Coordinates of C-alpha atoms and ligand atoms in Angstrom, one line a residue:
X1 CA 36.0 95.9 100.3
X2 CA 37.5 94.1 103.3
X3 CA 41.1 94.7 104.5
X4 CA 42.9 91.7 106.5
X5 CA 45.9 92.2 108.1
X6 CA 48.5 89.3 108.3
X7 CA 52.4 89.0 108.3
X8 CA 54.5 90.4 105.1
X9 CA 56.8 87.6 104.2
X10 CA 57.8 88.3 100.1
X11 CA 57.8 91.7 98.8
X12 CA 55.8 93.4 96.0
X13 CA 52.0 94.3 95.4
X14 CA 49.9 92.7 92.9
X15 CA 46.4 93.3 91.6
X16 CA 44.7 89.9 90.8
X17 CA 42.2 87.3 90.8
X18 CA 41.6 84.8 93.7
X19 CA 42.4 81.1 93.5
X20 CA 41.0 79.3 96.8
X21 CA 43.0 75.7 97.4
X22 CA 41.7 73.5 99.7
X23 CA 38.5 75.7 99.8
X24 CA 36.5 71.9 99.8
X25 CA 37.2 71.6 103.5
X26 CA 37.4 75.1 104.7
X27 CA 34.8 77.1 102.6
X28 CA 31.9 76.5 100.9
X29 CA 30.9 79.2 98.8
X30 CA 27.3 80.7 98.9
X31 CA 25.9 83.2 96.8
X32 CA 23.0 84.3 95.0
X33 CA 22.4 83.5 91.1
X34 CA 21.3 85.5 88.1
X35 CA 18.1 84.5 86.8
X36 CA 20.1 83.8 83.8
X37 CA 22.3 81.5 85.2
X38 CA 19.8 78.8 86.7
X39 CA 20.1 76.7 83.5
X40 CA 23.7 76.6 83.7
X41 CA 23.9 76.2 87.3
X42 CA 21.3 72.6 87.1
X43 CA 23.4 71.5 83.9
X44 CA 26.8 71.6 86.5
X45 CA 25.0 70.1 89.4
X46 CA 24.0 67.1 86.8
X47 CA 27.4 66.5 85.7
X48 CA 29.2 66.9 88.9
X49 CA 26.9 64.1 90.3
X50 CA 27.1 62.2 86.9
X51 CA 31.2 62.6 87.7
X52 CA 30.6 61.5 91.1
X53 CA 28.8 58.3 89.9
X54 CA 31.1 57.8 87.7
X55 CA 34.1 57.8 90.1
X56 CA 32.3 55.4 92.2
X57 CA 31.4 52.8 89.8
X58 CA 35.0 52.9 89.0
X59 CA 36.2 52.4 93.0
X60 CA 33.1 49.4 92.8
X61 CA 34.7 47.4 89.9
X62 CA 38.5 47.7 91.5
X63 CA 37.4 47.2 95.1
X64 CA 35.6 43.8 93.6
X65 CA 38.8 42.6 91.7
X66 CA 41.0 43.5 94.7
X67 CA 39.0 42.9 98.1
X68 CA 35.8 40.8 96.9
X69 CA 32.3 41.4 96.1
X70 CA 31.0 42.4 100.0
X71 CA 33.2 45.0 100.5
X72 CA 32.8 46.5 96.7
X73 CA 28.8 46.6 98.1
X74 CA 29.7 49.8 100.1
X75 CA 30.1 52.0 96.7
X76 CA 27.2 50.5 94.8
X77 CA 25.2 51.6 98.0
X78 CA 26.9 55.2 97.6
X79 CA 25.8 55.3 93.6
X80 CA 22.1 54.1 94.5
X81 CA 22.4 57.3 97.0
X82 CA 23.5 59.5 94.4
X83 CA 19.9 58.7 92.2
X84 CA 17.7 59.3 95.4
X85 CA 15.5 62.0 94.0
X86 CA 14.6 62.4 97.4
X87 CA 18.0 63.3 98.2
X88 CA 18.8 65.1 94.8
X89 CA 15.4 67.0 94.1
X90 CA 15.3 69.7 97.4
X91 CA 18.8 70.6 95.8
X92 CA 17.7 71.5 92.4
X93 CA 14.5 73.2 93.6
X94 CA 16.9 75.3 96.3
X95 CA 19.2 76.4 92.7
X96 CA 15.8 76.7 90.7
X97 CA 13.6 78.5 93.3
X98 CA 16.0 79.9 95.9
X99 CA 18.5 80.9 93.2
X100 CA 21.3 79.4 95.5
X101 CA 24.7 78.7 93.9
X102 CA 24.9 74.5 94.0
X103 CA 27.5 74.1 96.4
X104 CA 25.3 75.8 98.8
X105 CA 22.3 74.5 97.8
X106 CA 23.9 70.9 98.4
X107 CA 25.5 71.5 102.0
X108 CA 22.1 72.8 103.0
X109 CA 20.4 69.8 101.8
X110 CA 23.0 67.2 103.3
X111 CA 22.7 69.1 106.7
X112 CA 19.3 68.8 106.6
X113 CA 19.4 65.4 106.0
X114 CA 22.3 64.5 108.6
X115 CA 20.5 66.2 110.9
X116 CA 17.3 63.4 110.6
X117 CA 19.2 60.9 110.8
X118 CA 21.0 61.6 113.8
X119 CA 18.0 62.3 115.5
X120 CA 17.0 58.7 115.6
X121 CA 20.3 58.0 117.7
X122 CA 21.2 54.7 116.3
X123 CA 24.0 52.9 115.4
X124 CA 22.8 52.4 112.2
X125 CA 21.7 55.7 111.0
X126 CA 25.2 57.2 112.8
X127 CA 26.8 54.7 110.2
X128 CA 24.9 56.1 107.4
X129 CA 26.2 59.8 108.5
X130 CA 29.3 59.1 107.3
X131 CA 28.6 57.8 104.0
X132 CA 26.4 61.2 103.8
X133 CA 29.7 63.3 104.6
X134 CA 31.5 61.3 102.4
X135 CA 29.3 62.1 99.8
X136 CA 28.9 65.3 100.1
X137 CA 32.6 66.1 99.8
X138 CA 32.8 63.7 96.8
X139 CA 30.1 65.8 94.8
X140 CA 31.4 69.1 96.6
X141 CA 35.3 68.0 95.2
X142 CA 33.5 67.7 91.6
X143 CA 31.3 71.2 91.9
X144 CA 34.8 73.5 93.2
X145 CA 36.8 71.1 91.2
X146 CA 39.6 69.0 92.0
X147 CA 42.8 71.1 93.3
X148 CA 45.2 70.4 90.0
X149 CA 42.3 70.6 87.7
X150 CA 41.9 73.9 89.0
X151 CA 45.0 75.1 88.5
X152 CA 45.4 73.4 85.3
X153 CA 42.6 75.1 84.2
X154 CA 43.8 78.3 84.8
X155 CA 44.5 80.8 81.9
X156 CA 46.4 83.3 83.6
X157 CA 48.3 83.7 86.8
X158 CA 46.2 84.0 90.0
X159 CA 46.4 84.7 93.8
X160 CA 46.8 81.7 95.5
X161 CA 44.9 81.8 98.5
X162 CA 44.9 78.8 101.1
X163 CA 44.2 77.8 104.9
X164 CA 47.9 76.3 105.0
X165 CA 50.0 75.4 102.0
X166 CA 53.2 73.0 101.7
X167 CA 56.5 73.9 100.7
X168 CA 56.2 71.6 98.3
X169 CA 52.8 72.7 97.2
X170 CA 54.2 76.4 96.8
X171 CA 57.2 75.4 94.8
X172 CA 55.3 73.0 92.4
X173 CA 52.8 75.7 91.7
X174 CA 55.6 78.2 90.7
X175 CA 55.5 80.9 88.7
X176 CA 53.5 79.9 85.8
X177 CA 49.9 79.9 88.0
X178 CA 50.6 82.4 90.8
X179 CA 50.7 86.0 90.9
X180 CA 51.3 86.1 94.7
X181 CA 50.4 83.5 97.7
X182 CA 48.2 84.4 100.9
X183 CA 47.7 82.0 104.0
X184 CA 46.0 81.8 107.1
X185 CA 48.6 80.2 108.6
X186 CA 52.4 81.0 108.7
X187 CA 55.1 82.4 110.0
X188 CA 58.1 85.0 108.7
X189 CA 60.2 82.2 108.5
X190 CA 58.3 79.2 108.2
X191 CA 59.6 77.0 104.9
X192 CA 56.6 77.8 102.8
X193 CA 57.4 82.0 103.1
X194 CA 61.2 81.0 102.2
X195 CA 60.0 79.4 99.4
X196 CA 57.6 82.3 98.2
X197 CA 60.3 84.3 98.8
X198 CA 62.6 82.2 96.7
X199 CA 59.8 81.8 93.5
X200 CA 59.9 86.2 94.1
X201 CA 56.2 86.6 94.9
X202 CA 54.3 88.7 96.8
X203 CA 53.3 87.0 99.6
X204 CA 51.4 87.5 103.1
X205 CA 50.5 84.7 105.6
X206 CA 48.8 84.8 109.0
X207 CA 45.6 86.3 107.3
X208 CA 42.9 84.1 109.7
X209 CA 39.9 83.8 107.6
X210 CA 41.6 85.1 104.1
X211 CA 39.8 81.6 102.6
X212 CA 36.7 82.2 104.1
X213 CA 36.2 86.2 103.1
X214 CA 37.1 85.3 99.8
X215 CA 35.8 83.5 96.7
X216 CA 37.1 82.4 93.7
X217 CA 37.5 85.0 91.4
X218 CA 37.2 87.6 93.8
X219 CA 39.7 90.6 92.7
X220 CA 42.1 91.0 95.7
X221 CA 45.2 93.2 96.2
X222 CA 48.2 91.6 97.6
X223 CA 50.7 93.9 99.5
X224 CA 53.7 91.9 100.2
X225 CA 55.5 95.0 101.7
X226 CA 52.5 96.2 104.4
X227 CA 51.5 92.6 105.1
X228 CA 48.0 93.4 103.8
X229 CA 44.9 91.4 101.8
X230 CA 42.5 94.0 100.3
X231 CA 39.1 92.2 99.2
X232 CA 37.1 93.3 96.4
X233 CA 39.4 96.6 96.3
X234 CA 37.4 99.9 95.5
X235 CA 38.8 102.1 92.5
X236 CA 40.8 104.5 94.7
X237 CA 42.2 101.3 96.6
X238 CA 42.8 99.6 93.1
X239 CA 44.5 102.6 91.5
X240 CA 46.4 103.3 94.5
X241 CA 48.0 99.7 94.5
X242 CA 49.0 99.8 91.0
X243 CA 51.0 103.0 91.6
X244 CA 53.0 101.3 94.4
X245 CA 53.7 98.5 92.4
X246 CA 54.9 100.6 89.6
X247 CA 57.1 102.3 92.2
X248 CA 58.3 99.2 93.5
X249 CA 59.0 97.8 90.3
X250 CA 61.4 100.9 89.7
X251 CA 63.3 100.9 93.0
X252 CA 63.8 97.0 92.0
X253 CA 65.5 97.6 88.8
X254 CA 66.8 100.8 90.3
X255 CA 68.7 98.3 92.5
X256 CA 69.4 95.7 89.6
X257 CA 71.8 98.1 88.2
X258 CA 73.8 96.5 91.3
X259 CA 74.7 93.3 89.9
X260 CA 77.8 94.3 87.9
X261 CA 79.0 96.3 90.8
X262 CA 81.3 94.3 93.8
X263 CA 80.0 93.6 97.3
X264 CA 82.7 96.3 99.1
X265 CA 82.1 98.4 101.4
X266 CA 83.2 102.0 101.3
X267 CA 86.5 101.6 103.4
X268 CA 87.5 98.7 101.0
X269 CA 86.7 95.7 102.5
X270 CA 84.9 92.8 100.1
X271 CA 82.2 91.1 101.8
X272 CA 80.7 87.5 100.1
X273 CA 77.4 87.6 99.0
X274 CA 75.8 84.3 98.2
X275 CA 72.5 83.0 97.1
X276 CA 70.3 80.3 98.9
X277 CA 68.5 78.3 96.7
X278 CA 66.6 75.2 96.5
X279 CA 66.4 74.0 93.0
X280 CA 69.8 74.1 90.7
X281 CA 67.6 76.3 88.1
X282 CA 68.1 79.5 91.1
X283 CA 71.7 79.5 90.2
X284 CA 70.8 81.4 87.6
X285 CA 68.5 84.4 89.3
X286 CA 71.4 84.3 91.9
X287 CA 74.2 85.4 89.1
X288 CA 71.7 87.5 87.7
X289 CA 71.6 89.7 90.8
X290 CA 75.1 89.9 91.4
X291 CA 75.9 86.8 93.6
X292 CA 79.2 85.5 94.3
X293 CA 77.9 82.1 94.4
X294 CA 75.6 80.2 96.4
X295 CA 75.9 79.5 100.1
X296 CA 73.4 77.4 100.9
X297 CA 71.5 74.6 98.4
X298 CA 68.7 73.4 100.7
X299 CA 68.6 69.9 98.3
X300 CA 65.6 68.5 100.4
X301 CA 63.4 70.3 98.2
X302 CA 64.5 67.9 95.4
X303 CA 62.6 65.0 97.8
X304 CA 59.4 67.5 98.6
X305 CA 58.5 67.7 94.9
X306 CA 58.7 64.3 93.6
X307 CA 56.0 61.3 95.2
X308 CA 59.2 59.2 95.4
X309 CA 62.7 60.2 96.9
X310 CA 65.3 60.4 93.6
X311 CA 67.6 58.1 93.5
X312 CA 71.2 58.6 93.3
X313 CA 71.6 59.3 89.4
X314 CA 69.0 62.0 89.9
X315 CA 70.6 63.9 92.7
X316 CA 73.9 63.6 91.2
X317 CA 72.5 64.9 88.3
X318 CA 70.6 68.1 90.0
X319 CA 73.9 68.7 92.1
X320 CA 76.2 68.4 89.1
X321 CA 74.0 71.0 87.4
X322 CA 74.7 73.4 90.3
X323 CA 78.0 73.0 90.4
X324 CA 78.5 73.1 86.3
X325 CA 76.4 76.6 86.5
X326 CA 78.7 78.1 89.3
X327 CA 81.3 77.6 86.7
X328 CA 84.0 77.6 89.4
X329 CA 82.2 80.1 92.0
X330 CA 81.8 78.4 95.9
X331 CA 79.0 75.8 96.1
X332 CA 77.7 74.6 100.1
X333 CA 75.6 71.8 99.6
X334 CA 73.4 71.3 102.6
X335 CA 72.7 67.9 103.2
X336 CA 69.1 67.0 103.8
X337 CA 67.2 69.1 106.4
X338 CA 63.9 67.0 106.3
X339 CA 61.6 66.8 108.8
X340 CA 59.6 69.4 110.8
X341 CA 57.7 71.4 108.2
X342 CA 59.6 69.8 105.3
X343 CA 57.9 66.2 105.1
X344 CA 57.9 63.9 102.1
X345 CA 55.1 61.3 101.5
X346 CA 56.4 58.6 103.9
X347 CA 56.9 60.8 106.6
X348 CA 53.4 62.1 106.5
X349 CA 52.3 58.7 107.2
X350 CA 53.7 58.6 110.7
X351 CA 53.2 62.3 112.1
X352 CA 55.3 63.1 115.3
X353 CA 53.8 65.0 118.3
X354 CA 56.8 67.6 118.4
X355 CA 58.1 67.4 115.0
X356 CA 60.5 70.4 115.4
X357 CA 62.3 69.0 118.2
X358 CA 62.0 65.4 116.8
X359 CA 63.3 63.5 114.0
X360 CA 64.8 66.1 111.5
X361 CA 67.5 67.3 109.5
X362 CA 70.9 65.2 110.4
X363 CA 69.1 63.4 112.7
X364 CA 66.4 61.7 110.3
X365 CA 69.9 61.4 108.2
X366 CA 71.7 59.3 111.0
X367 CA 68.9 57.0 111.1
X368 CA 68.1 56.3 107.7
X369 CA 71.5 55.9 106.6
X370 CA 71.2 54.3 103.3
X371 CA 69.5 57.4 102.3
X372 CA 72.1 59.4 103.8
X373 CA 74.7 57.8 102.1
X374 CA 72.7 58.0 98.9
X375 CA 72.6 61.4 99.0
X376 CA 76.7 61.7 100.2
X377 CA 77.6 59.3 97.1
X378 CA 75.6 62.2 94.9
X379 CA 77.2 64.7 96.2
X380 CA 81.1 63.6 96.0
X381 CA 80.5 62.2 92.8
X382 CA 79.3 65.9 91.8
X383 CA 82.3 67.1 93.6
X384 CA 84.3 65.8 90.4
X385 CA 82.8 68.6 88.9
X386 CA 83.6 72.0 90.5
X387 CA 84.4 72.7 94.2
X388 CA 81.6 72.2 96.7
X389 CA 81.3 72.0 100.7
X390 CA 79.3 69.8 102.6
X391 CA 77.4 71.3 105.3
X392 CA 75.0 69.3 108.1
X393 CA 71.7 70.7 109.1
X394 CA 70.8 71.0 113.0
X395 CA 74.1 69.7 114.8
X396 CA 73.1 69.4 118.2
X397 CA 76.1 67.3 119.5
X398 CA 79.8 66.5 118.4
X399 CA 78.8 62.9 118.5
X400 CA 76.4 63.7 115.4
X401 CA 78.7 65.7 113.9
X402 CA 81.5 62.8 114.1
X403 CA 79.2 60.0 112.6
X404 CA 78.3 62.1 110.1
X405 CA 81.8 62.7 109.2
X406 CA 82.9 59.0 109.1
X407 CA 79.6 58.1 107.0
X408 CA 81.2 60.6 105.0
X409 CA 84.4 58.6 104.9
X410 CA 82.9 55.5 104.1
X411 CA 81.3 56.7 101.3
X412 CA 84.2 58.1 100.0
X413 CA 86.3 54.9 100.5
X414 CA 83.5 53.1 98.9
X415 CA 83.8 55.5 95.4
X416 CA 87.7 55.0 95.4
X417 CA 87.2 51.2 95.4
X418 CA 84.8 52.1 92.3
X419 CA 87.3 54.2 90.8
X420 CA 84.7 57.0 90.8
X421 CA 86.4 60.5 90.4
X422 CA 85.6 62.8 93.7
X423 CA 86.7 65.6 95.4
X424 CA 89.3 64.1 98.1
X425 CA 89.0 66.8 100.8
X426 CA 85.9 68.2 100.6
X427 CA 85.3 71.0 103.3
X428 CA 82.6 69.7 105.8
X429 CA 80.5 72.3 108.0
X430 CA 78.0 72.3 110.3
X431 CA 75.0 75.1 110.6
X432 CA 74.6 76.5 113.9
X433 CA 71.0 76.9 114.4
X434 CA 70.1 75.2 118.0
X435 CA 71.5 76.9 121.3
X436 CA 74.0 74.1 122.1
X437 CA 75.9 74.3 119.0
X438 CA 76.4 77.9 119.4
X439 CA 77.0 77.6 122.9
X440 CA 80.0 75.2 122.3
X441 CA 81.1 76.6 118.9
X442 CA 84.9 76.7 120.3
X443 CA 84.4 72.6 120.7
X444 CA 82.2 72.1 117.2
X445 CA 85.2 74.6 115.4
X446 CA 88.2 72.1 116.5
X447 CA 86.1 69.4 114.5
X448 CA 84.5 71.3 111.5
X449 CA 86.1 73.4 108.6
X450 CA 83.1 76.2 108.6
X451 CA 80.1 77.3 110.7
X452 CA 76.9 78.7 108.8
X453 CA 74.9 80.3 110.9
X454 CA 71.1 79.6 110.8
X455 CA 69.1 82.5 112.4
X456 CA 66.2 81.3 111.5
X457 CA 65.8 78.0 113.6
X458 CA 68.0 79.4 115.8
X459 CA 65.5 81.8 116.6
X460 CA 63.3 79.9 117.2
X461 CA 65.1 77.3 119.2
X462 CA 66.5 80.0 121.9
X463 CA 63.1 82.1 122.4
X464 CA 60.7 78.9 122.1
X465 CA 58.8 80.3 119.4
X466 CA 57.7 78.5 116.5
X467 CA 58.9 79.9 113.7
X468 CA 55.6 79.2 111.6
X469 CA 52.9 79.5 114.0
X470 CA 50.8 83.6 113.0
X471 CA 49.9 83.9 116.8
X472 CA 53.1 84.6 117.9
X473 CA 55.0 86.0 115.2
X474 CA 55.3 89.2 117.6
X475 CA 57.6 87.4 119.5
X476 CA 59.6 86.0 116.7
X477 CA 62.5 88.1 116.2
X478 CA 66.4 87.7 115.8
X479 CA 67.0 91.4 116.9
X480 CA 66.5 89.8 120.2
X481 CA 70.0 90.1 122.8
X482 CA 69.9 86.4 123.5
X483 CA 70.4 85.6 120.1
X484 CA 72.7 88.0 119.2
X485 CA 74.7 86.9 122.3
X486 CA 74.9 83.4 120.4
X487 CA 75.7 84.7 117.2
X488 CA 78.7 87.1 118.6
X489 CA 79.9 83.7 120.3
X490 CA 80.0 81.3 117.1
X491 CA 81.9 84.3 114.9
X492 CA 84.5 84.6 118.2
X493 CA 84.8 80.6 118.0
X494 CA 85.3 80.8 114.3
X495 CA 87.7 83.5 114.4
X496 CA 89.9 82.0 117.1
X497 CA 89.9 78.3 115.3
X498 CA 90.9 80.2 111.8
X499 CA 87.4 78.6 110.4
X500 CA 85.1 81.0 108.5
X501 CA 81.7 81.7 109.9
X502 CA 79.0 82.7 107.7
X503 CA 75.5 83.4 108.1
X504 CA 72.7 81.9 106.1
X505 CA 69.2 82.9 108.1
X506 CA 66.7 84.8 106.4
X507 CA 68.1 88.3 108.3
X508 CA 71.5 87.7 105.7
X509 CA 68.9 89.2 103.0
X510 CA 67.2 92.0 105.4
X511 CA 69.2 95.1 104.7
X512 CA 67.9 96.0 108.2
X513 CA 70.5 93.6 109.5
X514 CA 73.4 94.2 107.6
X515 CA 75.0 97.0 109.1
X516 CA 74.9 94.7 112.4
X517 CA 76.1 91.6 110.8
X518 CA 79.0 93.2 109.3
X519 CA 79.9 94.7 112.5
X520 CA 79.8 91.5 114.3
X521 CA 82.7 91.0 112.3
X522 CA 80.6 88.8 109.4
X523 CA 82.3 88.6 105.9
X524 CA 80.1 86.0 104.2
X525 CA 76.3 86.5 104.2
X526 CA 73.8 83.9 101.9
X527 CA 70.4 85.4 101.6
X528 CA 67.0 84.8 98.7
X529 CA 68.8 85.8 95.7
X530 CA 66.4 88.5 95.4
X531 CA 67.7 90.1 98.0
X532 CA 71.4 90.4 97.1
X533 CA 70.9 93.8 95.2
X534 CA 69.7 95.6 98.0
X535 CA 72.2 94.2 100.8
X536 CA 74.7 95.0 98.3
X537 CA 73.7 98.6 97.9
X538 CA 73.7 98.7 102.0
X539 CA 77.1 96.8 101.7
X540 CA 78.4 99.8 99.3
X541 CA 77.2 102.6 101.1
X542 CA 78.6 101.5 104.6
X543 CA 82.5 102.0 106.5
X544 CA 83.4 98.6 108.6
X545 CA 84.1 101.1 111.2
X546 CA 80.5 103.0 111.6
X547 CA 79.1 99.1 111.5
X548 CA 81.5 98.4 114.2
X549 CA 80.1 101.2 116.2
X550 CA 76.6 100.3 115.5
X551 CA 77.2 96.6 116.8
X552 CA 78.9 97.7 119.9
X553 CA 76.1 99.9 120.9
X554 CA 73.5 97.8 120.1
X555 CA 75.1 94.6 122.0
X556 CA 74.5 96.9 125.2
X557 CA 70.3 96.9 124.7
X558 CA 68.2 94.4 126.5
X559 CA 65.3 94.7 124.6
X560 CA 64.3 93.6 121.2
X561 CA 62.4 96.8 120.4
X562 CA 65.2 98.9 120.9
X563 CA 67.1 97.0 119.0
X564 CA 65.3 96.8 116.3
X565 CA 64.2 100.3 116.3
X566 CA 67.8 101.4 116.5
X567 CA 68.5 99.2 113.3
X568 CA 65.8 101.0 111.5
X569 CA 66.9 104.1 112.2
X570 CA 70.4 103.6 110.9
X571 CA 69.3 102.0 108.0
X572 CA 67.1 105.1 107.1
X573 CA 69.8 107.5 107.8
X574 CA 71.6 105.8 105.4
X575 CA 69.7 106.3 102.7
X576 CA 66.0 107.7 103.2
X577 CA 65.6 107.4 99.3
X578 CA 66.3 104.2 98.8
X579 CA 66.0 102.2 102.2
X580 CA 63.1 104.4 103.7
X581 CA 60.7 101.4 102.8
X582 CA 62.6 98.3 104.2
X583 CA 63.4 100.7 107.5
X584 CA 59.4 101.5 107.8
X585 CA 57.8 99.7 111.0
Ligands
LIG1 C1 68.1 78.5 109.3 O1 67.4 77.7 110.0 O2 68.2 79.5 109.4 C2 68.0 78.1 107.6 C3 68.9 79.0 106.6 O3 68.1 76.6 107.4 P1 66.3 76.5 107.3 O4 65.5 78.0 107.0 O5 66.6 75.9 105.9 O6 66.1 75.6 108.4
LIG2 MG1 67.4 75.8 109.8

């Protein structure tokens, strides 16, 4: 039994079988097979080679028609190599004689041959090495299964383990195939972690060597509360995990009883609790959890889950569906927040050196106006079906807000000329998620209808800590005096200008922060839908005076640790039975 520690990013505990993604590049399984498995292993190897040869034949034929016979020769050469007995026989001997699994037997043989070729120190042989590496990958891919095939063949959901997953991969795998997620890279508020939480599945990131220590089919425990993965657990660990999974399910269902209750503090202040969503279907989860509406619709996920960017009609349908499902409740649609760790196929072709400081979010939209206008048209057309607010992400200068507003006005005029119905005075706000915007909040307040504080990015840009990097995860915290001062500044600016300031970063859904946020003056919080019940329970247990006193006390602290410890202690005091788990260090 191995215990691998990581960062807890999505709560819950499960016991399940592992499925490794990206394994062909990162880890080749090695095991001794039983004598009775030998024949099947030889057959499996034969089938993988045959499938690789068939693919090469196909490639040769298409290349011949498209690029000519000379270029296609490379593939006939590869086909020939895969039929060469001097290359294949040692592999078969390792399977039958040493009883090695096919993947390990294959890589051992290729490594030997590559070393021999390299020893010649000649350009001709060096080129052949590239061919061999290519062939090895091709056959390994067949042996270990292409990713989609392996996912498609899953008969029951598995624990998905990978070196790194993208937000779009995680969203595409979804509930049907995943029981839980574990990755070697990643941080608390990286976008892939947000998707894990949105899916409501336990997840641990930053688990170094997870993809090396685990083999396909191994039993693992994923503890998304403690941030731990246990590989091949013994009976005691297994029984303990199942017991805790049951207890956590009971707590969740007791919290779910909150859904129909109002989010009102003990002294009668109504707090608006909204959901963050990536797809229209999640509206149902928001409502089931007792949310008042949607405070952040991350529309870029529409672009991340399809090969081609969705056209105006597809976007319009998605926004309209969201609005209709909300049936008159609030709906804040954020324009595309692409870039950084949310890349489309086209963007992947042109990597940036420093993408989090690069062409992301509103900057990307302003430089790609046809795409931006298409989205604004779709949003405005959908606004004919119910109330919406439009929100621009990552605004860092006033010019960006002005430009975005001008484009929005152009689009409205265009729609008017076409006789298309739309809201003529949509509320237009901005995310405050970079220090420049937080510091200049008073100036922005004169030109924005509302603010939504995005602490996920605000923390990373204030503290210079990458939100998705496990190596600096211990430095990443919103319980930072600097971050809290910025948040306070934004709330004050909003209040003096008479515009609403709400918060939609991940801390909005972390009960440890609820009292502080209310005490600082926030009355609207938008969070991952599954967290609404627990935050509502905190709201209903406190009065605003208590929260304000806590906020004042915390405001005088100068260390992250002191702030975090105090917030946890206060939560625990409130109700040890219910909040003890959340308040644990
Ligand atoms: C944020 O940065 O806090 C935020 C809510 O936006 P996202 O997590 O999508 O970057
Ligand atoms: Mg953000």
